[in-house]
Amino acid sequence: MNDKPSVLRETDDEARKQARILLRAARYAAMAVIDPETGFPSVSRVLTGTDIDGVPVILVSGLSAHTKALARDPRASLLFGEPGKGDPLAHPRLSVQCNAERVDRENRLHGRIRSRFLARHPKAKLYADFADFCFFRLIPLTASLNGGFGKAYVLPGNDLMILSTASEMIAEQADAIVRELLAHYPCIITTIVERLRGSGGKNWRICGLDMAGIDLIRGDETLRWEFDPPLSELQGTHTYISKIAYSIP
């Protein structure tokens, strides 16, 4: 009989929120795939964004080894989280097992994914439309969160996703929503940055929004404001904007 205590904690809302922020605030991740020639795991660094439903997306060249690997075996793992000062293992990180789905230009999701990805990675405009480049959606299946010493959790993939029937409406009207939001609440970006960093800062801009939060970017820095709780179903743009403002104290 094994009486050893589990190293895993019971997954709670705080753990789910931390996991979602690690994923949605990231600009890049380490991605592991199965090398079709050797059967060994192969790891590379990829730029990441998220689709409107919270699914991680990557833009890759068809010439790269990891793209060829995903074509043979869609299983992949992503590692999010950056070390800071001190022990690298003391900083939060999130490992996500995914199933990769290629998104070609003919796919109805391509335009939306391209727009959201380039808002986060403007320099990718230089090559995003090359014939050999394509997007993949990496559907989360399960995830492992290490929030620091003694803070280990396992999460199902759905905990990382944004499951809302209003997502399509938000995606279609994203640019107009951002313009109207800033027109009604011109200080909202400064307010979010101050809440997250303890101080303000110039030149931040909104690079994405969805039913669960807002993404901000400044140069190579990104921030994620998670609504708590995520917004419920909406009737239209105006209710969405008012609920955003209400969600940021």
Short mmCIF file of N, CA, C and O in Angstrom, two decimals, residues 54-181:
data_model
loop_
_atom_site.label_atom_id
_atom_site.label_comp_id
_atom_site.label_asym_id
_atom_site.label_seq_id
_atom_site.Cartn_x
_atom_site.Cartn_y
_atom_site.Cartn_z
N GLY A 54 -8.78 30.93 -27.05
CA GLY A 54 -7.69 30.64 -26.12
C GLY A 54 -6.73 29.58 -26.57
O GLY A 54 -5.74 29.30 -25.88
N VAL A 55 -6.97 28.96 -27.72
CA VAL A 55 -6.08 27.91 -28.23
C VAL A 55 -4.77 28.53 -28.70
O VAL A 55 -4.78 29.51 -29.46
N PRO A 56 -3.62 28.00 -28.28
CA PRO A 56 -2.34 28.52 -28.77
C PRO A 56 -2.20 28.32 -30.28
O PRO A 56 -2.67 27.32 -30.83
N VAL A 57 -1.57 29.29 -30.94
CA VAL A 57 -1.32 29.19 -32.37
C VAL A 57 0.15 29.49 -32.64
O VAL A 57 0.78 30.26 -31.92
N ILE A 58 0.68 28.88 -33.67
CA ILE A 58 2.06 29.12 -34.10
C ILE A 58 2.07 29.36 -35.60
O ILE A 58 1.19 28.89 -36.33
N LEU A 59 3.05 30.10 -36.06
CA LEU A 59 3.30 30.34 -37.48
C LEU A 59 4.65 29.73 -37.81
O LEU A 59 5.67 30.12 -37.21
N VAL A 60 4.67 28.78 -38.73
CA VAL A 60 5.91 28.03 -38.99
C VAL A 60 6.15 27.86 -40.48
O VAL A 60 5.22 27.90 -41.29
N SER A 61 7.40 27.66 -40.82
CA SER A 61 7.79 27.39 -42.20
C SER A 61 7.66 25.90 -42.50
O SER A 61 7.99 25.05 -41.67
N GLY A 62 7.21 25.62 -43.71
CA GLY A 62 7.13 24.23 -44.13
C GLY A 62 8.49 23.57 -44.26
O GLY A 62 8.58 22.34 -44.33
N LEU A 63 9.54 24.38 -44.29
CA LEU A 63 10.89 23.83 -44.40
C LEU A 63 11.47 23.41 -43.06
O LEU A 63 12.49 22.72 -43.01
N SER A 64 10.85 23.83 -41.97
CA SER A 64 11.40 23.55 -40.64
C SER A 64 11.14 22.10 -40.24
O SER A 64 10.15 21.48 -40.65
N ALA A 65 12.02 21.59 -39.40
CA ALA A 65 11.91 20.20 -38.97
C ALA A 65 10.63 19.96 -38.16
O ALA A 65 9.98 18.91 -38.29
N HIS A 66 10.24 20.95 -37.32
CA HIS A 66 9.06 20.70 -36.49
C HIS A 66 7.77 20.71 -37.31
O HIS A 66 6.81 20.02 -36.95
N THR A 67 7.73 21.46 -38.42
CA THR A 67 6.55 21.43 -39.27
C THR A 67 6.42 20.07 -39.94
O THR A 67 5.32 19.50 -40.02
N LYS A 68 7.51 19.54 -40.42
CA LYS A 68 7.49 18.21 -41.04
C LYS A 68 7.10 17.15 -40.01
O LYS A 68 6.38 16.20 -40.32
N ALA A 69 7.56 17.34 -38.77
CA ALA A 69 7.21 16.38 -37.72
C ALA A 69 5.71 16.41 -37.43
O ALA A 69 5.07 15.36 -37.28
N LEU A 70 5.14 17.61 -37.35
CA LEU A 70 3.70 17.72 -37.05
C LEU A 70 2.85 17.15 -38.18
O LEU A 70 1.74 16.67 -37.95
N ALA A 71 3.36 17.21 -39.42
CA ALA A 71 2.62 16.62 -40.53
C ALA A 71 2.52 15.11 -40.41
O ALA A 71 1.55 14.50 -40.88
N ARG A 72 3.50 14.50 -39.76
CA ARG A 72 3.51 13.05 -39.57
C ARG A 72 2.83 12.63 -38.28
O ARG A 72 2.18 11.58 -38.23
N ASP A 73 2.99 13.44 -37.25
CA ASP A 73 2.44 13.10 -35.93
C ASP A 73 2.01 14.41 -35.27
O ASP A 73 2.85 15.24 -34.94
N PRO A 74 0.70 14.65 -35.11
CA PRO A 74 0.23 15.95 -34.61
C PRO A 74 0.42 16.18 -33.13
O PRO A 74 0.11 17.26 -32.63
N ARG A 75 0.97 15.22 -32.42
CA ARG A 75 1.19 15.40 -30.98
C ARG A 75 2.36 16.36 -30.74
O ARG A 75 3.40 16.27 -31.39
N ALA A 76 2.15 17.29 -29.81
CA ALA A 76 3.19 18.25 -29.46
C ALA A 76 3.00 18.68 -28.02
O ALA A 76 1.92 18.54 -27.45
N SER A 77 4.08 19.19 -27.44
CA SER A 77 4.02 19.77 -26.09
C SER A 77 4.64 21.16 -26.13
O SER A 77 5.63 21.39 -26.83
N LEU A 78 4.04 22.08 -25.39
CA LEU A 78 4.53 23.44 -25.29
C LEU A 78 4.91 23.73 -23.85
O LEU A 78 4.21 23.33 -22.91
N LEU A 79 6.01 24.46 -23.68
CA LEU A 79 6.44 24.90 -22.35
C LEU A 79 6.44 26.42 -22.33
O LEU A 79 7.16 27.07 -23.09
N PHE A 80 5.61 26.99 -21.44
CA PHE A 80 5.50 28.43 -21.27
C PHE A 80 6.08 28.83 -19.93
O PHE A 80 6.07 28.06 -18.97
N GLY A 81 6.55 30.08 -19.84
CA GLY A 81 7.07 30.60 -18.58
C GLY A 81 8.53 30.99 -18.71
O GLY A 81 9.32 30.24 -19.28
N GLU A 82 8.85 32.16 -18.18
CA GLU A 82 10.22 32.66 -18.27
C GLU A 82 10.85 32.73 -16.88
O GLU A 82 10.22 33.20 -15.93
N PRO A 83 12.09 32.26 -16.74
CA PRO A 83 12.78 32.42 -15.45
C PRO A 83 13.18 33.86 -15.22
O PRO A 83 13.42 34.61 -16.17
N GLY A 84 13.22 34.26 -13.96
CA GLY A 84 13.69 35.58 -13.59
C GLY A 84 14.97 35.46 -12.79
O GLY A 84 15.78 34.55 -13.01
N LYS A 85 15.15 36.33 -11.83
CA LYS A 85 16.34 36.28 -11.00
C LYS A 85 16.31 35.06 -10.08
O LYS A 85 15.26 34.58 -9.70
N GLY A 86 17.47 34.60 -9.73
CA GLY A 86 17.57 33.49 -8.79
C GLY A 86 17.38 32.14 -9.47
O GLY A 86 17.64 31.96 -10.66
N ASP A 87 16.89 31.17 -8.71
CA ASP A 87 16.73 29.81 -9.17
C ASP A 87 15.68 29.74 -10.28
O ASP A 87 14.52 30.09 -10.07
N PRO A 88 16.05 29.29 -11.48
CA PRO A 88 15.07 29.20 -12.56
C PRO A 88 13.88 28.31 -12.24
O PRO A 88 12.78 28.52 -12.75
N LEU A 89 14.10 27.32 -11.36
CA LEU A 89 13.02 26.39 -11.03
C LEU A 89 12.04 26.97 -10.02
O LEU A 89 11.02 26.35 -9.72
N ALA A 90 12.34 28.15 -9.49
CA ALA A 90 11.44 28.79 -8.55
C ALA A 90 10.37 29.62 -9.25
O ALA A 90 9.45 30.13 -8.59
N HIS A 91 10.46 29.73 -10.58
CA HIS A 91 9.53 30.57 -11.33
C HIS A 91 8.46 29.71 -12.01
O HIS A 91 8.73 28.59 -12.43
N PRO A 92 7.24 30.23 -12.11
CA PRO A 92 6.14 29.43 -12.66
C PRO A 92 6.37 29.03 -14.11
O PRO A 92 6.95 29.78 -14.90
N ARG A 93 5.90 27.84 -14.47
CA ARG A 93 5.92 27.41 -15.85
C ARG A 93 4.75 26.45 -16.09
O ARG A 93 4.24 25.83 -15.16
N LEU A 94 4.38 26.36 -17.34
CA LEU A 94 3.22 25.57 -17.74
C LEU A 94 3.59 24.70 -18.92
O LEU A 94 4.08 25.18 -19.94
N SER A 95 3.38 23.40 -18.79
CA SER A 95 3.62 22.46 -19.87
C SER A 95 2.27 21.96 -20.38
O SER A 95 1.43 21.50 -19.60
N VAL A 96 2.05 22.07 -21.69
CA VAL A 96 0.75 21.74 -22.28
C VAL A 96 0.92 20.68 -23.36
O VAL A 96 1.70 20.87 -24.31
N GLN A 97 0.22 19.57 -23.23
CA GLN A 97 0.19 18.57 -24.28
C GLN A 97 -0.94 18.92 -25.24
O GLN A 97 -2.07 19.19 -24.82
N CYS A 98 -0.61 18.93 -26.53
CA CYS A 98 -1.54 19.46 -27.54
C CYS A 98 -1.68 18.51 -28.72
O CYS A 98 -0.83 17.64 -28.94
N ASN A 99 -2.73 18.74 -29.47
CA ASN A 99 -2.91 18.09 -30.75
C ASN A 99 -2.92 19.18 -31.82
O ASN A 99 -3.76 20.09 -31.78
N ALA A 100 -1.99 19.12 -32.75
CA ALA A 100 -1.81 20.20 -33.73
C ALA A 100 -2.77 20.04 -34.91
O ALA A 100 -2.91 18.96 -35.46
N GLU A 101 -3.40 21.17 -35.27
CA GLU A 101 -4.28 21.21 -36.44
C GLU A 101 -3.80 22.31 -37.38
O GLU A 101 -3.78 23.49 -37.01
N ARG A 102 -3.42 21.94 -38.58
CA ARG A 102 -2.92 22.90 -39.56
C ARG A 102 -4.07 23.80 -40.05
O ARG A 102 -5.19 23.33 -40.27
N VAL A 103 -3.76 25.09 -40.20
CA VAL A 103 -4.74 26.06 -40.69
C VAL A 103 -4.20 26.67 -41.98
O VAL A 103 -3.35 27.57 -41.95
N ASP A 104 -4.67 26.18 -43.11
CA ASP A 104 -4.22 26.70 -44.40
C ASP A 104 -5.00 27.96 -44.76
O ASP A 104 -6.00 28.32 -44.12
N ARG A 105 -4.59 28.63 -45.82
CA ARG A 105 -5.21 29.89 -46.23
C ARG A 105 -6.68 29.73 -46.62
O ARG A 105 -7.46 30.68 -46.53
N GLU A 106 -7.06 28.54 -47.05
CA GLU A 106 -8.45 28.30 -47.45
C GLU A 106 -9.36 28.10 -46.24
O GLU A 106 -10.59 28.15 -46.36
N ASN A 107 -8.76 27.88 -45.08
CA ASN A 107 -9.55 27.63 -43.87
C ASN A 107 -10.24 28.92 -43.43
O ASN A 107 -9.65 30.01 -43.46
N ARG A 108 -11.49 28.85 -43.00
CA ARG A 108 -12.24 30.04 -42.59
C ARG A 108 -11.63 30.72 -41.38
O ARG A 108 -11.88 31.90 -41.12
N LEU A 109 -10.79 30.00 -40.61
CA LEU A 109 -10.16 30.57 -39.42
C LEU A 109 -8.89 31.34 -39.75
O LEU A 109 -8.37 32.05 -38.88
N HIS A 110 -8.38 31.20 -40.96
CA HIS A 110 -7.06 31.74 -41.27
C HIS A 110 -6.98 33.25 -41.09
O HIS A 110 -6.03 33.76 -40.48
N GLY A 111 -7.94 33.98 -41.61
CA GLY A 111 -7.90 35.43 -41.52
C GLY A 111 -7.89 35.93 -40.09
O GLY A 111 -7.14 36.85 -39.74
N ARG A 112 -8.73 35.33 -39.27
CA ARG A 112 -8.80 35.72 -37.86
C ARG A 112 -7.48 35.42 -37.15
O ARG A 112 -6.95 36.26 -36.42
N ILE A 113 -6.96 34.24 -37.35
CA ILE A 113 -5.72 33.84 -36.69
C ILE A 113 -4.56 34.73 -37.15
O ILE A 113 -3.74 35.17 -36.35
N ARG A 114 -4.50 34.98 -38.46
CA ARG A 114 -3.44 35.84 -38.99
C ARG A 114 -3.49 37.22 -38.36
O ARG A 114 -2.46 37.77 -37.95
N SER A 115 -4.67 37.81 -38.29
CA SER A 115 -4.82 39.16 -37.74
C SER A 115 -4.39 39.20 -36.27
O SER A 115 -3.65 40.11 -35.86
N ARG A 116 -4.83 38.24 -35.49
CA ARG A 116 -4.48 38.22 -34.06
C ARG A 116 -2.98 37.97 -33.87
O ARG A 116 -2.35 38.58 -33.01
N PHE A 117 -2.42 37.08 -34.67
CA PHE A 117 -1.00 36.75 -34.52
C PHE A 117 -0.12 37.94 -34.87
O PHE A 117 0.84 38.26 -34.15
N LEU A 118 -0.44 38.63 -35.96
CA LEU A 118 0.39 39.76 -36.39
C LEU A 118 0.23 40.96 -35.47
O LEU A 118 1.14 41.80 -35.39
N ALA A 119 -0.90 41.08 -34.79
CA ALA A 119 -1.05 42.15 -33.80
C ALA A 119 -0.07 41.95 -32.65
O ALA A 119 0.42 42.91 -32.06
N ARG A 120 0.25 40.71 -32.35
CA ARG A 120 1.21 40.39 -31.29
C ARG A 120 2.64 40.35 -31.80
O ARG A 120 3.57 40.68 -31.07
N HIS A 121 2.80 39.96 -33.05
CA HIS A 121 4.14 39.82 -33.64
C HIS A 121 4.19 40.61 -34.96
O HIS A 121 4.19 40.02 -36.05
N PRO A 122 4.26 41.93 -34.89
CA PRO A 122 4.21 42.75 -36.12
C PRO A 122 5.32 42.41 -37.12
O PRO A 122 5.11 42.49 -38.33
N LYS A 123 6.50 42.03 -36.62
CA LYS A 123 7.61 41.74 -37.54
C LYS A 123 7.35 40.49 -38.38
O LYS A 123 7.99 40.30 -39.43
N ALA A 124 6.41 39.66 -37.93
CA ALA A 124 6.09 38.45 -38.70
C ALA A 124 5.39 38.78 -40.01
O ALA A 124 5.25 37.90 -40.87
N LYS A 125 4.96 40.04 -40.20
CA LYS A 125 4.37 40.45 -41.48
C LYS A 125 5.35 40.27 -42.62
O LYS A 125 4.95 40.13 -43.78
N LEU A 126 6.65 40.27 -42.32
CA LEU A 126 7.67 40.14 -43.35
C LEU A 126 7.61 38.78 -44.05
O LEU A 126 8.01 38.66 -45.21
N TYR A 127 7.11 37.75 -43.34
CA TYR A 127 7.14 36.41 -43.93
C TYR A 127 5.83 35.63 -43.76
O TYR A 127 5.71 34.52 -44.28
N ALA A 128 4.86 36.19 -43.07
CA ALA A 128 3.63 35.44 -42.78
C ALA A 128 2.92 34.96 -44.03
O ALA A 128 2.26 33.91 -44.01
N ASP A 129 3.03 35.70 -45.13
CA ASP A 129 2.31 35.34 -46.35
C ASP A 129 3.17 34.60 -47.37
O ASP A 129 2.73 34.38 -48.50
N PHE A 130 4.38 34.22 -46.97
CA PHE A 130 5.19 33.38 -47.86
C PHE A 130 4.47 32.06 -48.11
O PHE A 130 3.79 31.52 -47.22
N ALA A 131 4.64 31.52 -49.28
CA ALA A 131 3.89 30.32 -49.68
C ALA A 131 4.17 29.12 -48.78
O ALA A 131 3.30 28.26 -48.61
N ASP A 132 5.36 29.05 -48.21
CA ASP A 132 5.71 27.87 -47.43
C ASP A 132 5.39 28.03 -45.94
O ASP A 132 5.69 27.12 -45.15
N PHE A 133 4.79 29.15 -45.53
CA PHE A 133 4.44 29.34 -44.13
C PHE A 133 2.97 29.01 -43.89
O PHE A 133 2.12 29.23 -44.76
N CYS A 134 2.70 28.50 -42.70
CA CYS A 134 1.32 28.19 -42.35
C CYS A 134 1.15 28.29 -40.84
O CYS A 134 2.12 28.32 -40.07
N PHE A 135 -0.11 28.36 -40.42
CA PHE A 135 -0.45 28.38 -39.00
C PHE A 135 -0.87 26.99 -38.54
O PHE A 135 -1.39 26.19 -39.32
N PHE A 136 -0.65 26.75 -37.26
CA PHE A 136 -1.21 25.58 -36.59
C PHE A 136 -1.95 26.05 -35.34
O PHE A 136 -1.47 26.94 -34.62
N ARG A 137 -3.11 25.48 -35.10
CA ARG A 137 -3.77 25.57 -33.80
C ARG A 137 -3.33 24.37 -32.98
O ARG A 137 -3.37 23.24 -33.46
N LEU A 138 -2.91 24.61 -31.75
CA LEU A 138 -2.43 23.54 -30.88
C LEU A 138 -3.46 23.32 -29.78
O LEU A 138 -3.45 24.00 -28.75
N ILE A 139 -4.37 22.39 -30.02
CA ILE A 139 -5.51 22.17 -29.13
C ILE A 139 -5.04 21.55 -27.82
O ILE A 139 -4.48 20.45 -27.80
N PRO A 140 -5.24 22.23 -26.67
CA PRO A 140 -4.78 21.69 -25.39
C PRO A 140 -5.56 20.42 -25.01
O PRO A 140 -6.79 20.40 -25.08
N LEU A 141 -4.83 19.40 -24.62
CA LEU A 141 -5.44 18.16 -24.15
C LEU A 141 -5.33 18.06 -22.64
O LEU A 141 -6.30 17.72 -21.95
N THR A 142 -4.16 18.32 -22.12
CA THR A 142 -3.93 18.33 -20.67
C THR A 142 -2.73 19.23 -20.40
O THR A 142 -1.93 19.50 -21.30
N ALA A 143 -2.62 19.70 -19.17
CA ALA A 143 -1.54 20.62 -18.84
C ALA A 143 -1.02 20.34 -17.44
O ALA A 143 -1.74 19.85 -16.57
N SER A 144 0.25 20.68 -17.24
CA SER A 144 0.89 20.57 -15.94
C SER A 144 1.42 21.94 -15.54
O SER A 144 2.22 22.53 -16.27
N LEU A 145 0.93 22.45 -14.44
CA LEU A 145 1.36 23.76 -13.95
C LEU A 145 2.26 23.58 -12.74
O LEU A 145 1.90 22.90 -11.78
N ASN A 146 3.44 24.20 -12.79
CA ASN A 146 4.30 24.31 -11.63
C ASN A 146 4.34 25.78 -11.27
O ASN A 146 4.99 26.58 -11.94
N GLY A 147 3.61 26.15 -10.23
CA GLY A 147 3.51 27.54 -9.84
C GLY A 147 4.60 28.00 -8.91
O GLY A 147 4.53 29.11 -8.37
N GLY A 148 5.61 27.17 -8.70
CA GLY A 148 6.68 27.46 -7.74
C GLY A 148 6.83 26.26 -6.81
O GLY A 148 6.13 25.25 -6.95
N PHE A 149 7.73 26.36 -5.86
CA PHE A 149 8.03 25.22 -4.98
C PHE A 149 6.76 24.73 -4.27
O PHE A 149 6.06 25.50 -3.62
N GLY A 150 6.46 23.43 -4.43
CA GLY A 150 5.32 22.84 -3.74
C GLY A 150 3.98 23.21 -4.33
O GLY A 150 2.94 23.00 -3.69
N LYS A 151 3.96 23.75 -5.55
CA LYS A 151 2.70 24.19 -6.16
C LYS A 151 2.55 23.55 -7.53
O LYS A 151 2.70 24.19 -8.56
N ALA A 152 2.24 22.26 -7.54
CA ALA A 152 2.09 21.51 -8.78
C ALA A 152 0.64 21.12 -8.98
O ALA A 152 -0.03 20.67 -8.04
N TYR A 153 0.16 21.30 -10.22
CA TYR A 153 -1.24 21.03 -10.53
C TYR A 153 -1.34 20.37 -11.90
O TYR A 153 -0.49 20.58 -12.76
N VAL A 154 -2.39 19.59 -12.07
CA VAL A 154 -2.73 19.04 -13.38
C VAL A 154 -4.08 19.63 -13.79
O VAL A 154 -5.02 19.67 -12.99
N LEU A 155 -4.16 20.09 -15.05
CA LEU A 155 -5.38 20.72 -15.55
C LEU A 155 -5.82 20.04 -16.84
O LEU A 155 -4.98 19.71 -17.69
N PRO A 156 -7.12 19.85 -17.02
CA PRO A 156 -7.59 19.38 -18.33
C PRO A 156 -7.48 20.50 -19.35
O PRO A 156 -7.44 21.69 -19.00
N GLY A 157 -7.43 20.14 -20.62
CA GLY A 157 -7.25 21.14 -21.66
C GLY A 157 -8.32 22.21 -21.68
O GLY A 157 -8.04 23.38 -21.97
N ASN A 158 -9.55 21.85 -21.34
CA ASN A 158 -10.65 22.82 -21.37
C ASN A 158 -10.44 23.96 -20.39
O ASN A 158 -10.99 25.05 -20.58
N ASP A 159 -9.65 23.75 -19.33
CA ASP A 159 -9.38 24.82 -18.37
C ASP A 159 -8.58 25.96 -18.99
O ASP A 159 -8.55 27.07 -18.44
N LEU A 160 -7.93 25.69 -20.11
CA LEU A 160 -7.12 26.71 -20.77
C LEU A 160 -7.85 27.39 -21.91
O LEU A 160 -7.34 28.34 -22.50
N MET A 161 -9.05 26.92 -22.21
CA MET A 161 -9.78 27.43 -23.37
C MET A 161 -10.89 28.39 -22.96
O MET A 161 -11.29 28.44 -21.79
N ILE A 162 -11.36 29.16 -23.91
CA ILE A 162 -12.44 30.12 -23.70
C ILE A 162 -13.65 29.59 -24.46
O ILE A 162 -13.73 29.72 -25.68
N LEU A 163 -14.57 28.99 -23.74
CA LEU A 163 -15.71 28.34 -24.36
C LEU A 163 -16.92 29.27 -24.27
O LEU A 163 -17.62 29.30 -23.27
N SER A 164 -17.14 30.05 -25.32
CA SER A 164 -18.22 31.03 -25.31
C SER A 164 -18.80 31.18 -26.71
O SER A 164 -18.07 31.24 -27.69
N THR A 165 -20.13 31.25 -26.78
CA THR A 165 -20.78 31.44 -28.07
C THR A 165 -20.61 32.86 -28.58
O THR A 165 -20.90 33.15 -29.74
N ALA A 166 -20.14 33.78 -27.72
CA ALA A 166 -19.94 35.17 -28.13
C ALA A 166 -18.57 35.40 -28.77
O ALA A 166 -18.31 36.49 -29.27
N SER A 167 -17.71 34.39 -28.78
CA SER A 167 -16.35 34.58 -29.28
C SER A 167 -16.31 35.02 -30.73
O SER A 167 -15.52 35.88 -31.12
N GLU A 168 -17.17 34.43 -31.57
CA GLU A 168 -17.18 34.78 -32.99
C GLU A 168 -17.54 36.26 -33.17
O GLU A 168 -16.95 36.95 -34.01
N MET A 169 -18.50 36.73 -32.40
CA MET A 169 -18.89 38.13 -32.49
C MET A 169 -17.74 39.05 -32.11
O MET A 169 -17.47 40.05 -32.78
N ILE A 170 -17.03 38.70 -31.05
CA ILE A 170 -15.89 39.50 -30.60
C ILE A 170 -14.80 39.51 -31.67
O ILE A 170 -14.22 40.55 -31.98
N ALA A 171 -14.53 38.35 -32.26
CA ALA A 171 -13.48 38.26 -33.29
C ALA A 171 -13.81 39.12 -34.50
O ALA A 171 -12.95 39.81 -35.04
N GLU A 172 -15.05 39.10 -34.94
CA GLU A 172 -15.46 39.85 -36.12
C GLU A 172 -15.40 41.36 -35.91
O GLU A 172 -15.15 42.12 -36.84
N GLN A 173 -15.63 41.80 -34.67
CA GLN A 173 -15.74 43.23 -34.39
C GLN A 173 -14.58 43.76 -33.55
O GLN A 173 -14.66 44.85 -33.00
N ALA A 174 -13.48 43.01 -33.48
CA ALA A 174 -12.40 43.34 -32.55
C ALA A 174 -11.85 44.75 -32.75
O ALA A 174 -11.69 45.51 -31.78
N ASP A 175 -11.55 45.13 -33.98
CA ASP A 175 -10.95 46.45 -34.23
C ASP A 175 -11.91 47.57 -33.82
O ASP A 175 -11.50 48.56 -33.19
N ALA A 176 -13.18 47.43 -34.17
CA ALA A 176 -14.17 48.45 -33.81
C ALA A 176 -14.36 48.52 -32.30
O ALA A 176 -14.52 49.61 -31.73
N ILE A 177 -14.32 47.37 -31.64
CA ILE A 177 -14.48 47.34 -30.19
C ILE A 177 -13.33 48.07 -29.51
O ILE A 177 -13.54 48.86 -28.58
N VAL A 178 -12.11 47.83 -29.97
CA VAL A 178 -10.95 48.51 -29.37
C VAL A 178 -11.06 50.02 -29.55
O VAL A 178 -10.82 50.80 -28.62
N ARG A 179 -11.43 50.46 -30.76
CA ARG A 179 -11.57 51.91 -30.99
C ARG A 179 -12.64 52.52 -30.08
O ARG A 179 -12.42 53.58 -29.49
N GLU A 180 -13.76 51.84 -29.95
CA GLU A 180 -14.84 52.38 -29.13
C GLU A 180 -14.48 52.32 -27.64
O GLU A 180 -14.80 53.25 -26.89
N LEU A 181 -13.81 51.27 -27.23
CA LEU A 181 -13.38 51.15 -25.85
C LEU A 181 -12.46 52.30 -25.47
O LEU A 181 -12.62 52.93 -24.41
#
